[in-house]
Amino acid sequence: MKFFIYTSLILLVSRCRADLPVELKDFKMVPRKALDSNKIIRIPSLDEDTDLSYFDNIDNVIVIEDTGTLVVNKHKLNTAERTGGNMFAFFPDFKPDKTTWYEFKPGKSDTVLGPRLPLSGCLNSNFGDGGSLGGSISTTFGKTATLDFPWVWDLAGMVSVNLDWSPEVVSSVSYSGSYSCNIGKGETGQVFIQPFFIEVGNPQSRTIKINRGRTFTSPFSKKPTHLEIGEWGHLGKKIRLNSPFAMPIFTCTTDPRYLACGANILGDSYAF
């Protein structure tokens, strides 16, 4: 997915009376693809008699078109083990195999505004003539750049909205550029960023096992015969993901009620 936002503009934000214009220069918003080797495969539907060749490769990500659901191999859901060091050593069920897969069903998704995060410290000009408050942006929102749980919902949610779109896994978003804001005489100002998120409601999953058994044509070896599809289980009320499509809101405020002068400044990465 070749997608980014590149702009040089002035944002006028009026979320409170003391907000001032923020000037952005060379601003880029770049979704980061998953580092995994994933092959997107689309099939019309899924049942016990589905062609088992779709499950030959654990790197396959299977899109079920009639339901908008997504099927991935269980090994994809344990980044720690695949990148060196197994944080779930007590749970050996994550070892690679082709027999256990998981299907994910997202519910309704909405784009929501996240919390305000300070980009800068405070410029205190209460007893001065004012000045310019500025800096650079170089940060990434997101926890992982692999196809991992729960970030699989990112792809599942997009697939359910538009099956004509060729999906790629976007699990984090990088921002870069510079900002500036002019603080007036006798004021104290600070610049904030508010990213947007995709909230997926009522997420569900179920287990898919590849049944192996002896057949008339292969009486001495167990061959894949059919799928065993489990029951849907609910995983919680909502899952929140980074939105790769909505540009964040930048705010320069001088209202003392909204300043966070002693807060930590946004660093190179931020995980919610």
mmCIF file of C-alpha atoms in Angstrom, residues 80-238:
data_model
loop_
_atom_site.group_PDB
_atom_site.id
_atom_site.type_symbol
_atom_site.label_atom_id
_atom_site.label_comp_id
_atom_site.label_asym_id
_atom_site.label_seq_id
_atom_site.Cartn_x
_atom_site.Cartn_y
_atom_site.Cartn_z
ATOM 1 C CA ALA A 80 8.369 -12.856 20.561
ATOM 2 C CA GLU A 81 9.094 -16.434 19.565
ATOM 3 C CA ARG A 82 9.528 -15.636 15.878
ATOM 4 C CA THR A 83 11.929 -12.755 16.503
ATOM 5 C CA GLY A 84 14.111 -14.547 19.047
ATOM 6 C CA GLY A 85 13.176 -15.455 22.584
ATOM 7 C CA ASN A 86 9.836 -16.910 23.589
ATOM 8 C CA MET A 87 8.031 -14.892 26.245
ATOM 9 C CA PHE A 88 5.383 -17.624 26.317
ATOM 10 C CA ALA A 89 7.761 -20.513 26.972
ATOM 11 C CA PHE A 90 5.210 -22.059 29.316
ATOM 12 C CA PHE A 91 2.705 -22.189 26.447
ATOM 13 C CA PRO A 92 4.263 -24.468 23.804
ATOM 14 C CA ASP A 93 1.091 -24.459 21.717
ATOM 15 C CA PHE A 94 2.581 -21.563 19.709
ATOM 16 C CA LYS A 95 5.157 -23.809 17.991
ATOM 17 C CA PRO A 96 4.889 -23.695 14.185
ATOM 18 C CA ASP A 97 2.535 -26.125 12.512
ATOM 19 C CA LYS A 98 0.000 -26.078 9.710
ATOM 20 C CA THR A 99 -2.886 -27.608 11.603
ATOM 21 C CA THR A 100 -4.139 -24.771 13.847
ATOM 22 C CA TRP A 101 -5.489 -21.510 12.472
ATOM 23 C CA TYR A 102 -7.634 -18.706 13.877
ATOM 24 C CA GLU A 103 -10.471 -16.840 12.201
ATOM 25 C CA PHE A 104 -11.140 -13.229 13.254
ATOM 26 C CA LYS A 105 -14.451 -11.407 12.923
ATOM 27 C CA PRO A 106 -14.522 -7.659 13.615
ATOM 28 C CA GLY A 107 -17.672 -5.857 14.627
ATOM 29 C CA LYS A 108 -18.606 -2.296 13.785
ATOM 30 C CA SER A 109 -15.612 0.021 13.450
ATOM 31 C CA ASP A 110 -15.512 3.761 14.135
ATOM 32 C CA THR A 111 -12.796 6.397 13.865
ATOM 33 C CA VAL A 112 -12.273 8.119 17.215
ATOM 34 C CA LEU A 113 -9.999 10.901 18.442
ATOM 35 C CA GLY A 114 -7.280 9.880 20.884
ATOM 36 C CA PRO A 115 -5.781 11.739 23.861
ATOM 37 C CA ARG A 116 -3.835 15.008 23.630
ATOM 38 C CA LEU A 117 -0.094 14.362 23.835
ATOM 39 C CA PRO A 118 2.438 17.182 24.353
ATOM 40 C CA LEU A 119 4.804 17.727 21.427
ATOM 41 C CA SER A 120 6.651 20.565 23.142
ATOM 42 C CA GLY A 121 7.352 22.027 26.518
ATOM 43 C CA CYS A 122 5.819 25.332 27.542
ATOM 44 C CA LEU A 123 7.045 28.702 26.331
ATOM 45 C CA ASN A 124 6.434 31.057 29.245
ATOM 46 C CA SER A 125 6.049 34.629 28.108
ATOM 47 C CA ASN A 126 3.882 35.854 30.965
ATOM 48 C CA PHE A 127 6.328 38.684 31.576
ATOM 49 C CA GLY A 128 7.823 38.830 28.087
ATOM 50 C CA ASP A 129 7.038 40.001 24.593
ATOM 51 C CA GLY A 130 6.116 36.562 23.233
ATOM 52 C CA GLY A 131 8.004 34.368 20.781
ATOM 53 C CA SER A 132 7.950 31.344 18.481
ATOM 54 C CA LEU A 133 7.519 27.824 19.850
ATOM 55 C CA GLY A 134 8.664 25.122 17.429
ATOM 56 C CA GLY A 135 10.389 21.809 16.934
ATOM 57 C CA SER A 136 10.567 18.661 14.843
ATOM 58 C CA ILE A 137 8.294 15.611 14.734
ATOM 59 C CA SER A 138 9.762 12.128 14.411
ATOM 60 C CA THR A 139 7.655 9.509 16.123
ATOM 61 C CA THR A 140 5.837 6.248 15.495
ATOM 62 C CA PHE A 141 2.479 5.267 16.952
ATOM 63 C CA GLY A 142 1.988 1.539 17.370
ATOM 64 C CA LYS A 143 3.281 -1.468 19.265
ATOM 65 C CA THR A 144 4.552 -3.794 16.549
ATOM 66 C CA ALA A 145 5.436 -4.000 12.894
ATOM 67 C CA THR A 146 4.456 -7.640 12.572
ATOM 68 C CA LEU A 147 1.171 -9.409 12.026
ATOM 69 C CA ASP A 148 0.385 -10.019 15.667
ATOM 70 C CA PHE A 149 -2.599 -10.129 17.973
ATOM 71 C CA PRO A 150 -4.487 -7.829 18.385
ATOM 72 C CA TRP A 151 -3.139 -5.894 15.404
ATOM 73 C CA VAL A 152 -4.613 -8.523 13.099
ATOM 74 C CA TRP A 153 -7.830 -6.554 13.675
ATOM 75 C CA ASP A 154 -6.347 -3.720 11.681
ATOM 76 C CA LEU A 155 -6.450 -5.810 8.527
ATOM 77 C CA ALA A 156 -9.665 -7.621 9.428
ATOM 78 C CA GLY A 157 -11.501 -4.340 9.946
ATOM 79 C CA MET A 158 -10.377 -2.915 6.622
ATOM 80 C CA VAL A 159 -11.301 -6.088 4.759
ATOM 81 C CA SER A 160 -14.823 -6.055 6.197
ATOM 82 C CA VAL A 161 -15.344 -2.489 4.985
ATOM 83 C CA ASN A 162 -14.064 -2.863 1.436
ATOM 84 C CA LEU A 163 -13.445 -6.259 -0.102
ATOM 85 C CA ASP A 164 -12.266 -4.669 -3.350
ATOM 86 C CA TRP A 165 -9.281 -3.135 -1.608
ATOM 87 C CA SER A 166 -6.056 -5.143 -1.777
ATOM 88 C CA PRO A 167 -5.125 -5.266 1.911
ATOM 89 C CA GLU A 168 -1.708 -4.974 3.469
ATOM 90 C CA VAL A 169 -1.072 -5.102 7.180
ATOM 91 C CA VAL A 170 -0.638 -1.676 8.749
ATOM 92 C CA SER A 171 0.207 -1.994 12.434
ATOM 93 C CA SER A 172 1.855 1.355 13.135
ATOM 94 C CA VAL A 173 2.059 4.867 11.703
ATOM 95 C CA SER A 174 5.104 7.162 11.550
ATOM 96 C CA TYR A 175 4.915 10.974 11.643
ATOM 97 C CA SER A 176 7.697 13.349 10.636
ATOM 98 C CA GLY A 177 8.087 17.058 9.885
ATOM 99 C CA SER A 178 8.322 20.286 11.845
ATOM 100 C CA TYR A 179 5.881 22.596 13.619
ATOM 101 C CA SER A 180 5.803 26.139 14.953
ATOM 102 C CA CYS A 181 3.409 28.389 16.840
ATOM 103 C CA ASN A 182 3.646 32.071 17.735
ATOM 104 C CA ILE A 183 2.992 32.819 21.416
ATOM 105 C CA GLY A 184 1.737 36.314 22.186
ATOM 106 C CA LYS A 185 2.936 38.807 24.749
ATOM 107 C CA GLY A 186 2.038 37.836 28.307
ATOM 108 C CA GLU A 187 1.020 34.251 27.370
ATOM 109 C CA THR A 188 2.288 30.729 28.025
ATOM 110 C CA GLY A 189 1.822 28.252 25.183
ATOM 111 C CA GLN A 190 2.311 24.574 24.374
ATOM 112 C CA VAL A 191 1.829 22.386 21.267
ATOM 113 C CA PHE A 192 -0.113 19.094 21.387
ATOM 114 C CA ILE A 193 -0.898 16.278 18.967
ATOM 115 C CA GLN A 194 -4.064 14.137 18.959
ATOM 116 C CA PRO A 195 -3.954 11.015 16.756
ATOM 117 C CA PHE A 196 -7.035 9.237 15.470
ATOM 118 C CA PHE A 197 -7.796 5.583 16.137
ATOM 119 C CA ILE A 198 -10.023 2.880 14.711
ATOM 120 C CA GLU A 199 -12.188 1.254 17.385
ATOM 121 C CA VAL A 200 -13.449 -2.225 16.571
ATOM 122 C CA GLY A 201 -16.469 -3.297 18.575
ATOM 123 C CA ASN A 202 -17.503 -6.830 19.562
ATOM 124 C CA PRO A 203 -14.386 -8.638 18.228
ATOM 125 C CA GLN A 204 -14.687 -12.422 17.934
ATOM 126 C CA SER A 205 -12.443 -15.340 17.015
ATOM 127 C CA ARG A 206 -12.663 -19.086 16.588
ATOM 128 C CA THR A 207 -10.239 -21.966 16.102
ATOM 129 C CA ILE A 208 -9.877 -23.847 12.834
ATOM 130 C CA LYS A 209 -8.138 -27.224 12.953
ATOM 131 C CA ILE A 210 -7.029 -29.303 9.993
ATOM 132 C CA ASN A 211 -8.220 -32.840 10.648
ATOM 133 C CA ARG A 212 -5.838 -35.605 9.662
ATOM 134 C CA GLY A 213 -6.848 -39.228 9.264
ATOM 135 C CA ARG A 214 -6.268 -42.426 7.338
ATOM 136 C CA THR A 215 -8.184 -42.744 4.116
ATOM 137 C CA PHE A 216 -8.938 -45.626 1.782
ATOM 138 C CA THR A 217 -6.284 -44.371 -0.631
ATOM 139 C CA SER A 218 -3.737 -43.746 2.175
ATOM 140 C CA PRO A 219 -4.421 -46.387 4.847
ATOM 141 C CA PHE A 220 -0.945 -46.217 6.438
ATOM 142 C CA SER A 221 -0.472 -42.448 6.779
ATOM 143 C CA LYS A 222 -2.552 -39.603 8.099
ATOM 144 C CA LYS A 223 -3.460 -37.105 5.419
ATOM 145 C CA PRO A 224 -5.358 -33.818 5.761
ATOM 146 C CA THR A 225 -9.008 -34.640 5.206
ATOM 147 C CA HIS A 226 -11.211 -31.712 6.264
ATOM 148 C CA LEU A 227 -11.503 -28.660 8.514
ATOM 149 C CA GLU A 228 -12.843 -28.684 12.062
ATOM 150 C CA ILE A 229 -14.316 -25.239 12.741
ATOM 151 C CA GLY A 230 -14.878 -24.197 16.355
ATOM 152 C CA GLU A 231 -17.429 -21.891 17.950
ATOM 153 C CA TRP A 232 -17.115 -18.114 17.965
ATOM 154 C CA GLY A 233 -15.806 -16.598 21.176
ATOM 155 C CA HIS A 234 -15.945 -12.935 22.246
ATOM 156 C CA LEU A 235 -12.625 -11.241 23.004
ATOM 157 C CA GLY A 236 -13.879 -8.127 24.744
ATOM 158 C CA LYS A 237 -15.958 -5.053 24.099
ATOM 159 C CA LYS A 238 -13.555 -3.012 21.954
#
